[in-house]
Amino acid sequence: NRRGTATYIFCRECGTALKCPNCDTPLTYHVERLTLNVQHSAELLCHRCGYSRHMPKTCPVCKSDQIRQYGLGSEKVESDVQAMFPQARILRWDWETTRQKDAHEVILTHFANHQADVLVGTQMLAKGLDLPLVTLVGIILADVGLSLPDPFASERTFQLLTQVSGRAGRSARGGQVILQTFAPDHYVIQSAARHDVDGFQKLEAEYRRQLGYPPFGRVTRLEYRHRDAAKAESESQRVLKILQEKIRTEKRTQTTVSAVPCFFAKVDGVFRWQILLRG
């Protein structure tokens, strides 16, 4: 579920990770590629605002030349598969390869007509593809979505794994799905591996009941955005105090409120804070 070749760039001497100046998120390394008939050299890209820069030769903090690429993206998977199976015809389906008009249809038609042997892609592959010749699906880093700070991360990961798994075995040929994960005992991975929708629903419902998440409680999120970081924080704190006073005076003892930065606190030069109401 990651584009690019490596998901972050890291200095082994001082630990600095190269980030987007507009979004404060790690930059993704892309190897040389062809888009819209234009050849692009290797570069670092922000997948949120589109910022790009060349790969530095030295660390901007300590000036060391020990700059390395880490993490795994669809481009890296494609190159590794090609190295393992030199005779295989491989197609890649991600944002980079589908920007041109009708690119989705061209790639899918080639693969469906068996003009390629392996299709590598991001979660764009998950939904709605009927490929009866596919008998094997491999899911790399199946647990990557479980670490997101989202109360519904487990549900979304289970949905995605189930949908991707459904690409195999859609004919009399049968099929097999292999999940690669660092959390094989996690209930989401176990339920997806068994295709146990009812079992997952019961476990997820019980965890949400214990935590007071929907449908057993209500959650409201208010988001404030401003290009000034101090303004974004102070305004959020001001509204937080208003809500806290209202909760106190109306004796709403089952309601809690908190103010925290959003996940990805800065996007395209805009700072984001959120107020969470639970009750």
PDB file of C-alpha atoms in Angstrom:
ATOM      1  CA  ASN A   1       0.000   0.000   0.000  1.00  0.00           C
ATOM      2  CA  ARG A   2       2.923   2.344  -0.650  1.00  0.00           C
ATOM      3  CA  ARG A   3       4.002   4.111  -3.811  1.00  0.00           C
ATOM      4  CA  GLY A   4       7.613   4.685  -4.724  1.00  0.00           C
ATOM      5  CA  THR A   5      10.819   2.757  -4.165  1.00  0.00           C
ATOM      6  CA  ALA A   6      11.638   3.650  -0.552  1.00  0.00           C
ATOM      7  CA  THR A   7       9.248   5.262   1.907  1.00  0.00           C
ATOM      8  CA  TYR A   8      11.746   7.486   3.706  1.00  0.00           C
ATOM      9  CA  ILE A   9      15.302   8.812   3.458  1.00  0.00           C
ATOM     10  CA  PHE A  10      17.450   8.564   6.549  1.00  0.00           C
ATOM     11  CA  CYS A  11      20.928   9.688   7.691  1.00  0.00           C
ATOM     12  CA  ARG A  12      22.703   6.836   9.456  1.00  0.00           C
ATOM     13  CA  GLU A  13      25.046   9.222  11.279  1.00  0.00           C
ATOM     14  CA  CYS A  14      22.636  11.621  13.025  1.00  0.00           C
ATOM     15  CA  GLY A  15      19.226  10.019  12.438  1.00  0.00           C
ATOM     16  CA  THR A  16      17.729  12.867  10.398  1.00  0.00           C
ATOM     17  CA  ALA A  17      14.845  11.861   8.125  1.00  0.00           C
ATOM     18  CA  LEU A  18      14.282  14.132   5.122  1.00  0.00           C
ATOM     19  CA  LYS A  19      10.820  15.706   5.278  1.00  0.00           C
ATOM     20  CA  CYS A  20       8.638  17.884   3.082  1.00  0.00           C
ATOM     21  CA  PRO A  21       8.973  21.565   4.099  1.00  0.00           C
ATOM     22  CA  ASN A  22       5.261  22.113   3.406  1.00  0.00           C
ATOM     23  CA  CYS A  23       3.809  19.048   5.140  1.00  0.00           C
ATOM     24  CA  ASP A  24       6.461  17.918   7.652  1.00  0.00           C
ATOM     25  CA  THR A  25       6.004  14.332   6.424  1.00  0.00           C
ATOM     26  CA  PRO A  26       8.760  11.998   5.184  1.00  0.00           C
ATOM     27  CA  LEU A  27       9.677  12.305   1.527  1.00  0.00           C
ATOM     28  CA  THR A  28       9.390   9.185  -0.651  1.00  0.00           C
ATOM     29  CA  TYR A  29      12.238   8.084  -2.910  1.00  0.00           C
ATOM     30  CA  HIS A  30      11.357   7.370  -6.554  1.00  0.00           C
ATOM     31  CA  VAL A  31      13.794   5.875  -9.057  1.00  0.00           C
ATOM     32  CA  GLU A  32      13.981   7.107 -12.643  1.00  0.00           C
ATOM     33  CA  ARG A  33      10.579   6.797 -14.292  1.00  0.00           C
ATOM     34  CA  LEU A  34       8.602   7.756 -17.379  1.00  0.00           C
ATOM     35  CA  THR A  35       5.314   9.674 -16.988  1.00  0.00           C
ATOM     36  CA  LEU A  36       3.392  11.451 -19.718  1.00  0.00           C
ATOM     37  CA  ASN A  37       6.268  10.588 -22.097  1.00  0.00           C
ATOM     38  CA  VAL A  38       8.664  12.625 -19.955  1.00  0.00           C
ATOM     39  CA  GLN A  39      11.725  10.983 -18.409  1.00  0.00           C
ATOM     40  CA  HIS A  40      12.193  11.885 -14.729  1.00  0.00           C
ATOM     41  CA  SER A  41      15.450  11.311 -12.881  1.00  0.00           C
ATOM     42  CA  ALA A  42      15.513   9.821  -9.393  1.00  0.00           C
ATOM     43  CA  GLU A  43      13.981  12.241  -6.913  1.00  0.00           C
ATOM     44  CA  LEU A  44      12.255  12.664  -3.569  1.00  0.00           C
ATOM     45  CA  LEU A  45       8.516  13.345  -3.644  1.00  0.00           C
ATOM     46  CA  CYS A  46       5.852  14.402  -1.149  1.00  0.00           C
ATOM     47  CA  HIS A  47       2.704  12.383  -1.815  1.00  0.00           C
ATOM     48  CA  ARG A  48       0.539  15.025  -0.141  1.00  0.00           C
ATOM     49  CA  CYS A  49       1.388  18.351  -1.775  1.00  0.00           C
ATOM     50  CA  GLY A  50       3.557  17.291  -4.726  1.00  0.00           C
ATOM     51  CA  TYR A  51       6.803  18.929  -3.516  1.00  0.00           C
ATOM     52  CA  SER A  52       9.897  17.356  -5.087  1.00  0.00           C
ATOM     53  CA  ARG A  53      13.648  17.677  -4.787  1.00  0.00           C
ATOM     54  CA  HIS A  54      16.779  15.832  -5.888  1.00  0.00           C
ATOM     55  CA  MET A  55      18.373  13.228  -3.683  1.00  0.00           C
ATOM     56  CA  PRO A  56      21.010  15.015  -1.538  1.00  0.00           C
ATOM     57  CA  LYS A  57      24.599  13.810  -1.528  1.00  0.00           C
ATOM     58  CA  THR A  58      25.099  14.786   2.125  1.00  0.00           C
ATOM     59  CA  CYS A  59      22.905  15.158   5.211  1.00  0.00           C
ATOM     60  CA  PRO A  60      21.611  18.745   5.623  1.00  0.00           C
ATOM     61  CA  VAL A  61      22.208  18.538   9.397  1.00  0.00           C
ATOM     62  CA  CYS A  62      25.533  16.765   9.982  1.00  0.00           C
ATOM     63  CA  LYS A  63      26.922  16.821   6.400  1.00  0.00           C
ATOM     64  CA  SER A  64      27.530  13.078   6.461  1.00  0.00           C
ATOM     65  CA  ASP A  65      27.368  11.162   3.177  1.00  0.00           C
ATOM     66  CA  GLN A  66      25.656   8.198   4.871  1.00  0.00           C
ATOM     67  CA  ILE A  67      22.257   8.878   3.277  1.00  0.00           C
ATOM     68  CA  ARG A  68      20.205   5.721   2.799  1.00  0.00           C
ATOM     69  CA  GLN A  69      16.738   4.791   1.526  1.00  0.00           C
ATOM     70  CA  TYR A  70      14.513   2.671   3.743  1.00  0.00           C
ATOM     71  CA  GLY A  71      11.042   1.196   3.533  1.00  0.00           C
ATOM     72  CA  LEU A  72       9.251  -0.566   0.718  1.00  0.00           C
ATOM     73  CA  GLY A  73       7.156   0.813  -2.134  1.00  0.00           C
ATOM     74  CA  SER A  74       5.528  -0.556  -5.278  1.00  0.00           C
ATOM     75  CA  GLU A  75       8.519   0.386  -7.465  1.00  0.00           C
ATOM     76  CA  LYS A  76      10.842  -1.604  -5.201  1.00  0.00           C
ATOM     77  CA  VAL A  77       8.500  -4.601  -5.244  1.00  0.00           C
ATOM     78  CA  GLU A  78       8.398  -4.466  -9.046  1.00  0.00           C
ATOM     79  CA  SER A  79      12.204  -4.415  -9.363  1.00  0.00           C
ATOM     80  CA  ASP A  80      12.635  -7.239  -6.824  1.00  0.00           C
ATOM     81  CA  VAL A  81      10.076  -9.447  -8.579  1.00  0.00           C
ATOM     82  CA  GLN A  82      11.813  -8.825 -11.904  1.00  0.00           C
ATOM     83  CA  ALA A  83      15.147  -9.798 -10.346  1.00  0.00           C
ATOM     84  CA  MET A  84      13.688 -13.017  -8.914  1.00  0.00           C
ATOM     85  CA  PHE A  85      11.789 -13.953 -12.081  1.00  0.00           C
ATOM     86  CA  PRO A  86      13.757 -12.510 -15.046  1.00  0.00           C
ATOM     87  CA  GLN A  87      11.452 -14.131 -17.621  1.00  0.00           C
ATOM     88  CA  ALA A  88       8.240 -12.774 -16.080  1.00  0.00           C
ATOM     89  CA  ARG A  89       6.344  -9.968 -17.783  1.00  0.00           C
ATOM     90  CA  ILE A  90       5.463  -7.455 -15.063  1.00  0.00           C
ATOM     91  CA  LEU A  91       3.036  -4.537 -14.952  1.00  0.00           C
ATOM     92  CA  ARG A  92       2.768  -1.957 -12.169  1.00  0.00           C
ATOM     93  CA  TRP A  93      -0.508  -0.280 -11.198  1.00  0.00           C
ATOM     94  CA  ASP A  94      -0.118   2.749  -8.948  1.00  0.00           C
ATOM     95  CA  TRP A  95      -0.593   6.516  -9.111  1.00  0.00           C
ATOM     96  CA  GLU A  96       2.547   7.057 -11.198  1.00  0.00           C
ATOM     97  CA  THR A  97       1.668   4.523 -13.900  1.00  0.00           C
ATOM     98  CA  THR A  98      -2.008   5.491 -14.219  1.00  0.00           C
ATOM     99  CA  ARG A  99      -1.780   9.277 -14.607  1.00  0.00           C
ATOM    100  CA  GLN A 100      -2.196   9.193 -18.373  1.00  0.00           C
ATOM    101  CA  LYS A 101      -5.678   9.065 -19.876  1.00  0.00           C
ATOM    102  CA  ASP A 102      -7.087   5.517 -20.171  1.00  0.00           C
ATOM    103  CA  ALA A 103      -3.981   4.093 -18.454  1.00  0.00           C
ATOM    104  CA  HIS A 104      -6.104   2.039 -16.028  1.00  0.00           C
ATOM    105  CA  GLU A 105      -7.941   0.352 -18.899  1.00  0.00           C
ATOM    106  CA  VAL A 106      -4.763  -0.282 -20.900  1.00  0.00           C
ATOM    107  CA  ILE A 107      -2.954  -1.936 -17.972  1.00  0.00           C
ATOM    108  CA  LEU A 108      -5.974  -4.016 -16.991  1.00  0.00           C
ATOM    109  CA  THR A 109      -6.616  -5.141 -20.586  1.00  0.00           C
ATOM    110  CA  HIS A 110      -2.991  -6.199 -21.036  1.00  0.00           C
ATOM    111  CA  PHE A 111      -3.084  -8.207 -17.827  1.00  0.00           C
ATOM    112  CA  ALA A 112      -6.514  -9.742 -18.426  1.00  0.00           C
ATOM    113  CA  ASN A 113      -5.382 -10.848 -21.909  1.00  0.00           C
ATOM    114  CA  HIS A 114      -2.319 -12.509 -20.358  1.00  0.00           C
ATOM    115  CA  GLN A 115       0.119 -10.117 -21.991  1.00  0.00           C
ATOM    116  CA  ALA A 116       1.771  -9.955 -18.559  1.00  0.00           C
ATOM    117  CA  ASP A 117       2.344 -12.527 -15.823  1.00  0.00           C
ATOM    118  CA  VAL A 118       2.513 -10.407 -12.670  1.00  0.00           C
ATOM    119  CA  LEU A 119       0.608  -7.294 -11.659  1.00  0.00           C
ATOM    120  CA  VAL A 120       2.181  -5.237  -8.858  1.00  0.00           C
ATOM    121  CA  GLY A 121       0.160  -2.431  -7.318  1.00  0.00           C
ATOM    122  CA  THR A 122      -1.058  -0.410  -4.367  1.00  0.00           C
ATOM    123  CA  GLN A 123      -4.543  -0.666  -2.847  1.00  0.00           C
ATOM    124  CA  MET A 124      -5.918   0.613  -6.175  1.00  0.00           C
ATOM    125  CA  LEU A 125      -5.986  -3.092  -7.111  1.00  0.00           C
ATOM    126  CA  ALA A 126      -8.327  -4.026  -4.290  1.00  0.00           C
ATOM    127  CA  LYS A 127     -11.785  -3.332  -5.639  1.00  0.00           C
ATOM    128  CA  GLY A 128     -13.889  -4.464  -8.539  1.00  0.00           C
ATOM    129  CA  LEU A 129     -11.392  -6.349 -10.700  1.00  0.00           C
ATOM    130  CA  ASP A 130     -12.613  -9.649 -12.169  1.00  0.00           C
ATOM    131  CA  LEU A 131      -9.469 -11.556 -13.201  1.00  0.00           C
ATOM    132  CA  PRO A 132     -10.338 -15.278 -13.545  1.00  0.00           C
ATOM    133  CA  LEU A 133      -6.792 -16.242 -14.590  1.00  0.00           C
ATOM    134  CA  VAL A 134      -5.345 -15.013 -11.268  1.00  0.00           C
ATOM    135  CA  THR A 135      -4.705 -17.919  -8.919  1.00  0.00           C
ATOM    136  CA  LEU A 136      -2.204 -16.319  -6.522  1.00  0.00           C
ATOM    137  CA  VAL A 137      -2.326 -13.044  -4.597  1.00  0.00           C
ATOM    138  CA  GLY A 138       0.546 -11.861  -2.401  1.00  0.00           C
ATOM    139  CA  ILE A 139       0.011  -9.059   0.132  1.00  0.00           C
ATOM    140  CA  ILE A 140       3.222  -7.412   1.340  1.00  0.00           C
ATOM    141  CA  LEU A 141       3.207  -5.680   4.743  1.00  0.00           C
ATOM    142  CA  ALA A 142      -0.399  -6.667   5.374  1.00  0.00           C
ATOM    143  CA  ASP A 143      -0.313  -4.953   8.782  1.00  0.00           C
ATOM    144  CA  VAL A 144       0.833  -1.504   7.578  1.00  0.00           C
ATOM    145  CA  GLY A 145      -2.602   0.090   8.102  1.00  0.00           C
ATOM    146  CA  LEU A 146      -3.012  -1.194  11.660  1.00  0.00           C
ATOM    147  CA  SER A 147      -0.602   1.390  13.099  1.00  0.00           C
ATOM    148  CA  LEU A 148      -2.542   4.461  11.982  1.00  0.00           C
ATOM    149  CA  PRO A 149      -4.024   6.629  14.783  1.00  0.00           C
ATOM    150  CA  ASP A 150      -7.581   5.914  13.662  1.00  0.00           C
ATOM    151  CA  PRO A 151     -10.293   4.154  15.725  1.00  0.00           C
ATOM    152  CA  PHE A 152     -11.457   2.439  12.537  1.00  0.00           C
ATOM    153  CA  ALA A 153      -8.005   1.308  11.329  1.00  0.00           C
ATOM    154  CA  SER A 154      -8.734  -2.348  12.114  1.00  0.00           C
ATOM    155  CA  GLU A 155     -11.984  -2.320  10.150  1.00  0.00           C
ATOM    156  CA  ARG A 156     -10.410  -0.622   7.144  1.00  0.00           C
ATOM    157  CA  THR A 157      -7.424  -2.992   7.119  1.00  0.00           C
ATOM    158  CA  PHE A 158      -9.716  -6.025   7.307  1.00  0.00           C
ATOM    159  CA  GLN A 159     -11.826  -4.678   4.450  1.00  0.00           C
ATOM    160  CA  LEU A 160      -8.750  -4.047   2.306  1.00  0.00           C
ATOM    161  CA  LEU A 161      -7.207  -7.476   2.941  1.00  0.00           C
ATOM    162  CA  THR A 162     -10.522  -9.193   2.222  1.00  0.00           C
ATOM    163  CA  GLN A 163     -11.020  -7.226  -0.990  1.00  0.00           C
ATOM    164  CA  VAL A 164      -7.495  -7.896  -2.261  1.00  0.00           C
ATOM    165  CA  SER A 165      -7.794 -11.578  -1.378  1.00  0.00           C
ATOM    166  CA  GLY A 166     -10.934 -11.715  -3.496  1.00  0.00           C
ATOM    167  CA  ARG A 167      -8.862 -11.162  -6.650  1.00  0.00           C
ATOM    168  CA  ALA A 168      -7.678 -14.802  -6.502  1.00  0.00           C
ATOM    169  CA  GLY A 169      -9.726 -17.937  -7.039  1.00  0.00           C
ATOM    170  CA  ARG A 170     -12.579 -16.309  -8.921  1.00  0.00           C
ATOM    171  CA  SER A 171     -12.832 -19.269 -11.307  1.00  0.00           C
ATOM    172  CA  ALA A 172     -12.766 -23.061 -11.267  1.00  0.00           C
ATOM    173  CA  ARG A 173      -8.964 -22.867 -11.174  1.00  0.00           C
ATOM    174  CA  GLY A 174      -9.114 -22.000  -7.461  1.00  0.00           C
ATOM    175  CA  GLY A 175      -6.679 -19.679  -5.763  1.00  0.00           C
ATOM    176  CA  GLN A 176      -4.282 -18.984  -2.927  1.00  0.00           C
ATOM    177  CA  VAL A 177      -3.538 -15.843  -0.915  1.00  0.00           C
ATOM    178  CA  ILE A 178      -0.281 -15.254   0.978  1.00  0.00           C
ATOM    179  CA  LEU A 179      -0.125 -12.482   3.598  1.00  0.00           C
ATOM    180  CA  GLN A 180       3.300 -11.242   4.696  1.00  0.00           C
ATOM    181  CA  THR A 181       3.083  -9.584   8.097  1.00  0.00           C
ATOM    182  CA  PHE A 182       5.029  -8.736  11.251  1.00  0.00           C
ATOM    183  CA  ALA A 183       1.860  -9.273  13.340  1.00  0.00           C
ATOM    184  CA  PRO A 184       0.625 -12.778  12.392  1.00  0.00           C
ATOM    185  CA  ASP A 185      -1.308 -13.187  15.658  1.00  0.00           C
ATOM    186  CA  HIS A 186      -3.289  -9.934  15.315  1.00  0.00           C
ATOM    187  CA  TYR A 187      -7.025 -10.617  15.190  1.00  0.00           C
ATOM    188  CA  VAL A 188      -7.394  -8.638  11.950  1.00  0.00           C
ATOM    189  CA  ILE A 189      -4.738 -10.735  10.187  1.00  0.00           C
ATOM    190  CA  GLN A 190      -6.134 -13.976  11.602  1.00  0.00           C
ATOM    191  CA  SER A 191      -9.710 -13.122  10.613  1.00  0.00           C
ATOM    192  CA  ALA A 192      -8.669 -12.041   7.115  1.00  0.00           C
ATOM    193  CA  ALA A 193      -6.604 -15.209   6.621  1.00  0.00           C
ATOM    194  CA  ARG A 194      -9.661 -17.339   7.505  1.00  0.00           C
ATOM    195  CA  HIS A 195     -12.037 -15.021   5.644  1.00  0.00           C
ATOM    196  CA  ASP A 196     -13.982 -14.941   8.917  1.00  0.00           C
ATOM    197  CA  VAL A 197     -16.204 -11.876   8.588  1.00  0.00           C
ATOM    198  CA  ASP A 198     -18.531 -12.827  11.468  1.00  0.00           C
ATOM    199  CA  GLY A 199     -15.639 -13.595  13.816  1.00  0.00           C
ATOM    200  CA  PHE A 200     -13.960 -10.269  13.047  1.00  0.00           C
ATOM    201  CA  GLN A 201     -17.219  -8.352  13.559  1.00  0.00           C
ATOM    202  CA  LYS A 202     -17.765  -9.884  17.005  1.00  0.00           C
ATOM    203  CA  LEU A 203     -14.219  -9.130  18.188  1.00  0.00           C
ATOM    204  CA  GLU A 204     -14.190  -5.600  16.757  1.00  0.00           C
ATOM    205  CA  ALA A 205     -17.604  -4.854  18.297  1.00  0.00           C
ATOM    206  CA  GLU A 206     -16.417  -5.955  21.741  1.00  0.00           C
ATOM    207  CA  TYR A 207     -13.244  -3.819  21.559  1.00  0.00           C
ATOM    208  CA  ARG A 208     -15.277  -0.786  20.489  1.00  0.00           C
ATOM    209  CA  ARG A 209     -17.782  -1.376  23.281  1.00  0.00           C
ATOM    210  CA  GLN A 210     -14.953  -1.388  25.848  1.00  0.00           C
ATOM    211  CA  LEU A 211     -13.509   1.851  24.419  1.00  0.00           C
ATOM    212  CA  GLY A 212     -16.848   3.603  23.875  1.00  0.00           C
ATOM    213  CA  TYR A 213     -16.360   3.929  20.122  1.00  0.00           C
ATOM    214  CA  PRO A 214     -19.259   3.899  17.613  1.00  0.00           C
ATOM    215  CA  PRO A 215     -21.761   2.323  17.505  1.00  0.00           C
ATOM    216  CA  PHE A 216     -21.602   2.130  21.328  1.00  0.00           C
ATOM    217  CA  GLY A 217     -20.760   5.804  21.753  1.00  0.00           C
ATOM    218  CA  ARG A 218     -20.588   8.953  19.711  1.00  0.00           C
ATOM    219  CA  VAL A 219     -17.460  10.700  18.464  1.00  0.00           C
ATOM    220  CA  THR A 220     -17.288  14.179  16.927  1.00  0.00           C
ATOM    221  CA  ARG A 221     -14.141  15.709  15.453  1.00  0.00           C
ATOM    222  CA  LEU A 222     -13.741  19.454  14.912  1.00  0.00           C
ATOM    223  CA  GLU A 223     -10.776  20.538  12.798  1.00  0.00           C
ATOM    224  CA  TYR A 224      -9.116  23.957  12.726  1.00  0.00           C
ATOM    225  CA  ARG A 225      -6.633  24.972  10.013  1.00  0.00           C
ATOM    226  CA  HIS A 226      -4.328  27.968   9.793  1.00  0.00           C
ATOM    227  CA  ARG A 227      -1.021  28.807   8.118  1.00  0.00           C
ATOM    228  CA  ASP A 228       0.294  30.136  11.448  1.00  0.00           C
ATOM    229  CA  ALA A 229       1.162  27.248  13.793  1.00  0.00           C
ATOM    230  CA  ALA A 230       0.701  29.319  16.969  1.00  0.00           C
ATOM    231  CA  LYS A 231      -2.692  30.597  15.782  1.00  0.00           C
ATOM    232  CA  ALA A 232      -3.901  27.084  14.990  1.00  0.00           C
ATOM    233  CA  GLU A 233      -2.946  25.869  18.463  1.00  0.00           C
ATOM    234  CA  SER A 234      -4.231  28.904  20.424  1.00  0.00           C
ATOM    235  CA  GLU A 235      -7.597  28.954  18.635  1.00  0.00           C
ATOM    236  CA  SER A 236      -8.075  25.237  19.248  1.00  0.00           C
ATOM    237  CA  GLN A 237      -7.255  25.692  22.933  1.00  0.00           C
ATOM    238  CA  ARG A 238      -9.708  28.605  23.148  1.00  0.00           C
ATOM    239  CA  VAL A 239     -12.548  26.505  21.720  1.00  0.00           C
ATOM    240  CA  LEU A 240     -11.517  23.601  23.961  1.00  0.00           C
ATOM    241  CA  LYS A 241     -11.989  25.771  27.077  1.00  0.00           C
ATOM    242  CA  ILE A 242     -15.429  26.902  25.873  1.00  0.00           C
ATOM    243  CA  LEU A 243     -16.515  23.291  25.395  1.00  0.00           C
ATOM    244  CA  GLN A 244     -15.039  22.198  28.729  1.00  0.00           C
ATOM    245  CA  GLU A 245     -16.989  24.918  30.523  1.00  0.00           C
ATOM    246  CA  LYS A 246     -20.192  23.958  28.727  1.00  0.00           C
ATOM    247  CA  ILE A 247     -19.713  20.296  29.621  1.00  0.00           C
ATOM    248  CA  ARG A 248     -19.105  21.258  33.262  1.00  0.00           C
ATOM    249  CA  THR A 249     -22.073  23.651  33.640  1.00  0.00           C
ATOM    250  CA  GLU A 250     -24.489  21.249  31.926  1.00  0.00           C
ATOM    251  CA  LYS A 251     -23.101  18.334  33.999  1.00  0.00           C
ATOM    252  CA  ARG A 252     -22.471  16.147  30.971  1.00  0.00           C
ATOM    253  CA  THR A 253     -20.476  13.607  32.971  1.00  0.00           C
ATOM    254  CA  GLN A 254     -20.295  11.041  30.159  1.00  0.00           C
ATOM    255  CA  THR A 255     -18.738  13.462  27.666  1.00  0.00           C
ATOM    256  CA  THR A 256     -14.993  14.008  27.299  1.00  0.00           C
ATOM    257  CA  VAL A 257     -13.176  16.550  25.139  1.00  0.00           C
ATOM    258  CA  SER A 258      -9.540  16.968  24.115  1.00  0.00           C
ATOM    259  CA  ALA A 259      -7.488  19.020  21.644  1.00  0.00           C
ATOM    260  CA  VAL A 260      -4.517  17.491  19.814  1.00  0.00           C
ATOM    261  CA  PRO A 261      -2.674  18.035  16.516  1.00  0.00           C
ATOM    262  CA  CYS A 262      -4.116  16.107  13.570  1.00  0.00           C
ATOM    263  CA  PHE A 263      -2.393  13.070  12.149  1.00  0.00           C
ATOM    264  CA  PHE A 264      -0.190  14.867   9.601  1.00  0.00           C
ATOM    265  CA  ALA A 265      -0.260  18.091  11.606  1.00  0.00           C
ATOM    266  CA  LYS A 266       0.997  20.120   8.635  1.00  0.00           C
ATOM    267  CA  VAL A 267      -0.215  19.632   5.055  1.00  0.00           C
ATOM    268  CA  ASP A 268       0.780  21.905   2.160  1.00  0.00           C
ATOM    269  CA  GLY A 269       1.872  24.679   4.521  1.00  0.00           C
ATOM    270  CA  VAL A 270      -1.329  24.562   6.614  1.00  0.00           C
ATOM    271  CA  PHE A 271      -1.233  23.549  10.292  1.00  0.00           C
ATOM    272  CA  ARG A 272      -4.105  21.404  11.543  1.00  0.00           C
ATOM    273  CA  TRP A 273      -5.498  20.883  15.043  1.00  0.00           C
ATOM    274  CA  GLN A 274      -8.477  18.783  16.044  1.00  0.00           C
ATOM    275  CA  ILE A 275     -10.887  18.743  18.979  1.00  0.00           C
ATOM    276  CA  LEU A 276     -12.327  15.344  19.810  1.00  0.00           C
ATOM    277  CA  LEU A 277     -15.665  14.987  21.643  1.00  0.00           C
ATOM    278  CA  ARG A 278     -16.629  11.546  22.918  1.00  0.00           C
ATOM    279  CA  GLY A 279     -19.750  10.548  24.812  1.00  0.00           C
TER     280      GLY A 279
END
